[in-house]
Each structure stands twice: as structure tokens, then as C-alpha cells.
């Protein structure tokens, strides 16, 4: 099969012909029809993720069609249209048994612990626990955009952030994660403030539900601005970018007993940022993480998509071919373009 391969961290990936994957006994092989471009792929390529063994095929936001299933797989067969959460649970450990497959102790991640979906085919283990059936009529490109940023934002806003109607929610960073969070929080009935450095992304944030925007490049004190708009601070706030400044602001702009959810990755030199712990104690703030979402929780999100409350298709940005993926991947270090780029031609 054709795949995007890198042999050294930080060196240009190339298109290569590599052996087709074979299904594990409890796994499937999926013909990839769409795969999203994500900043975590860029982190992986840069060598910020120590789970990667070289040579490597990136890609973890995928949708496609099952072409082969192992002997132990009972729920899936060739021809099924599917997607999969990026954190693939083993289905047997303590966390999986408690319903928290997203933090499975033995999780695998396509494009990180093994070869991913920047390829014509990808193998996924523990298929019965992790595959999600696509609703008829959902485009593969839309489905691929769900697998990482949209579901992570859904869990961050709904399950971890526990956002309720009428609350103020601040979202710092309007990339794929941030825009997803804005759409989801406003669908939950919250008043959403979008924070970003570019007017283009803030305009788009307004179109998908933000009631206020803050351009952090022209606003001297983002925390003060959020507190003014919300008359005291946000109930829930999210760092969707993953930077010491946005992380700090997202905690500091909360009102008493507010909830901060960290979704943007903090890796390398940013892994241990300074936090306003004085505020965390005095205001009884909560600091939470959010790491993907369990396959069984997709149904709640799929219902909101079916009824038109959520429109993830609006977040699909540029569509490109596999041949264009290496250049696009290397460019993910910057923040160009609105929405989620997806490879749709293989
Ligand atoms: Zn991702
Ligand atoms: Zn597990």
C-alpha cells in the first residue's frame, strides 16, 4: 500500500510503498477513506511523543470501510463504514471496566503507538470495543474530523466541563479543537467567548455560535477582558491551544468554583507551565484534563449531529491528497487556515 512515512524526527516524510497491514485476531483492517491533519501528528513528527518507533506512519483521525476482520471479531465485517477514537482501549483493564476507555492503561493509538492512517489501509486492534458505526449519509471527511478534536471537545465540554445552559464558557485558541468546543458549548446552551490571535478565526467562531470574541494580539489583558464580558469570570474555560499563556489565562479568567479543562497538548518545553495555584485554592477551581472519548459515548454526540444541533461538517477545511500530506503535516507547526484539513484522496 501507499503510505506517508518518516524515518527520522523532523525530517521530511515521503510517500512510500509498504506492506499492507493484516488484522489482529480481535482487530480489523480499514480502507482509509478520509484522515484528518492534526497538530498532534506534527508533535509526533517533531519527536515530542516518546511512544513512536521509527520508521513511522502518522495519522489518527480516520474514517473508512472495514475490509478484513480477525477471527475473534463478532460485531464488524467487511463493508462496514466506521470511525474510531484515537485512544483505542484494551477493553479489559481497570479503566476500561469502569467505562473509561479513553485513559486505558494499555491503550494503543494509531499513528503513535503503531502505524496510522496516512496510508491506504490501517489496522485497528480490539475492534468490538472501539469501532463506531457511521450514520448513513455522514461523509467520510466529516467522520474523520470527529475522531480526535471533535470528540475530545465533546468530552471536555459535556462530560469533564459539565457545561449547563446559561453558563459562560471561554475557549482559548480557535483551531480545530477550539472551534469544535465553541460549537458544542453553544449547542449545550452556554454563552461562549472565543479567544484567538487572528480576526479571521474569530469571525468564523462567531458564525458557529460564539457570542463574544477577544483578539489576544490587540487586547492587553485577556483575563480582564473575559471577566468584564462575563461580569466576574467564566464558569468553564478551556485551553484549546496548549501554550503556557493560554493555559494560565484559561485558569485565571474563571469565576469562583469554575472549571478549567486542558485539551491543547503541553509537550516538550511547555510540559510544566506556571499556574495561578493561589487562585485555584482561594476560588476552589477545578483543573481537569480531557483525552479523547470512549466509543460508547459517540451515540450522544451522533444524536446531536443527526438532529442538526451540531454540524461538524462546517469545520472541515481544506481537502487534500495523500501526496500533499507530507508538506501539510510539516506546516502544522504554524496556525494557518480555518477548520480541519482532511486527506480525502489516496
Ligand atoms: Zn488529532
Ligand atoms: Zn483498557
mmCIF file of N, CA and C and ligand atoms in Angstrom, residues 88-97 100-101 103-107, ligand 2:
data_model
loop_
_atom_site.group_PDB
_atom_site.id
_atom_site.type_symbol
_atom_site.label_atom_id
_atom_site.label_comp_id
_atom_site.label_asym_id
_atom_site.label_seq_id
_atom_site.Cartn_x
_atom_site.Cartn_y
_atom_site.Cartn_z
ATOM 1 N N UNK A 88 -7.385 3.911 21.625
ATOM 2 C CA UNK A 88 -8.053 2.616 21.450
ATOM 3 C C UNK A 88 -7.891 1.814 22.741
ATOM 4 N N UNK A 89 -9.012 1.524 23.412
ATOM 5 C CA UNK A 89 -8.972 0.834 24.709
ATOM 6 C C UNK A 89 -8.824 -0.666 24.550
ATOM 7 N N UNK A 90 -8.191 -1.309 25.567
ATOM 8 C CA UNK A 90 -7.991 -2.765 25.507
ATOM 9 C C UNK A 90 -9.285 -3.503 25.814
ATOM 10 N N UNK A 91 -10.193 -2.829 26.564
ATOM 11 C CA UNK A 91 -11.469 -3.470 26.902
ATOM 12 C C UNK A 91 -11.390 -4.385 28.103
ATOM 13 N N UNK A 92 -10.219 -4.502 28.745
ATOM 14 C CA UNK A 92 -10.069 -5.482 29.831
ATOM 15 C C UNK A 92 -9.467 -4.913 31.112
ATOM 16 N N UNK A 93 -8.832 -3.742 31.045
ATOM 17 C CA UNK A 93 -8.127 -3.232 32.241
ATOM 18 C C UNK A 93 -9.118 -2.573 33.207
ATOM 19 N N UNK A 94 -8.614 -2.117 34.339
ATOM 20 C CA UNK A 94 -9.452 -1.461 35.348
ATOM 21 C C UNK A 94 -10.201 -0.269 34.761
ATOM 22 N N UNK A 95 -9.488 0.590 34.016
ATOM 23 C CA UNK A 95 -10.119 1.792 33.463
ATOM 24 C C UNK A 95 -11.192 1.435 32.441
ATOM 25 N N UNK A 96 -10.885 0.494 31.553
ATOM 26 C CA UNK A 96 -11.886 0.081 30.558
ATOM 27 C C UNK A 96 -13.110 -0.510 31.255
ATOM 28 N N UNK A 97 -12.874 -1.328 32.287
ATOM 29 C CA UNK A 97 -14.003 -1.928 33.008
ATOM 30 C C UNK A 97 -14.844 -0.891 33.727
ATOM 31 N N UNK A 100 -13.936 3.870 31.239
ATOM 32 C CA UNK A 100 -13.040 4.960 30.851
ATOM 33 C C UNK A 100 -11.958 4.500 29.871
ATOM 34 N N UNK A 101 -12.430 4.019 28.725
ATOM 35 C CA UNK A 101 -11.512 3.523 27.700
ATOM 36 C C UNK A 101 -10.560 4.614 27.208
ATOM 37 N N UNK A 103 -8.760 6.535 28.803
ATOM 38 C CA UNK A 103 -7.491 6.533 29.547
ATOM 39 C C UNK A 103 -7.051 5.097 29.862
ATOM 40 N N UNK A 104 -7.376 4.177 28.956
ATOM 41 C CA UNK A 104 -6.982 2.765 29.106
ATOM 42 C C UNK A 104 -5.493 2.645 29.449
ATOM 43 N N UNK A 105 -5.200 1.714 30.385
ATOM 44 C CA UNK A 105 -3.805 1.518 30.813
ATOM 45 C C UNK A 105 -2.958 0.879 29.718
ATOM 46 N N UNK A 106 -3.616 0.196 28.789
ATOM 47 C CA UNK A 106 -2.873 -0.480 27.716
ATOM 48 C C UNK A 106 -3.303 0.056 26.356
ATOM 49 N N UNK A 107 -3.701 1.321 26.321
ATOM 50 C CA UNK A 107 -4.252 1.870 25.084
ATOM 51 C C UNK A 107 -3.231 1.863 23.953
HETATM 52 ZN ZN1 LIG B 2 -8.016 -0.884 28.920
#
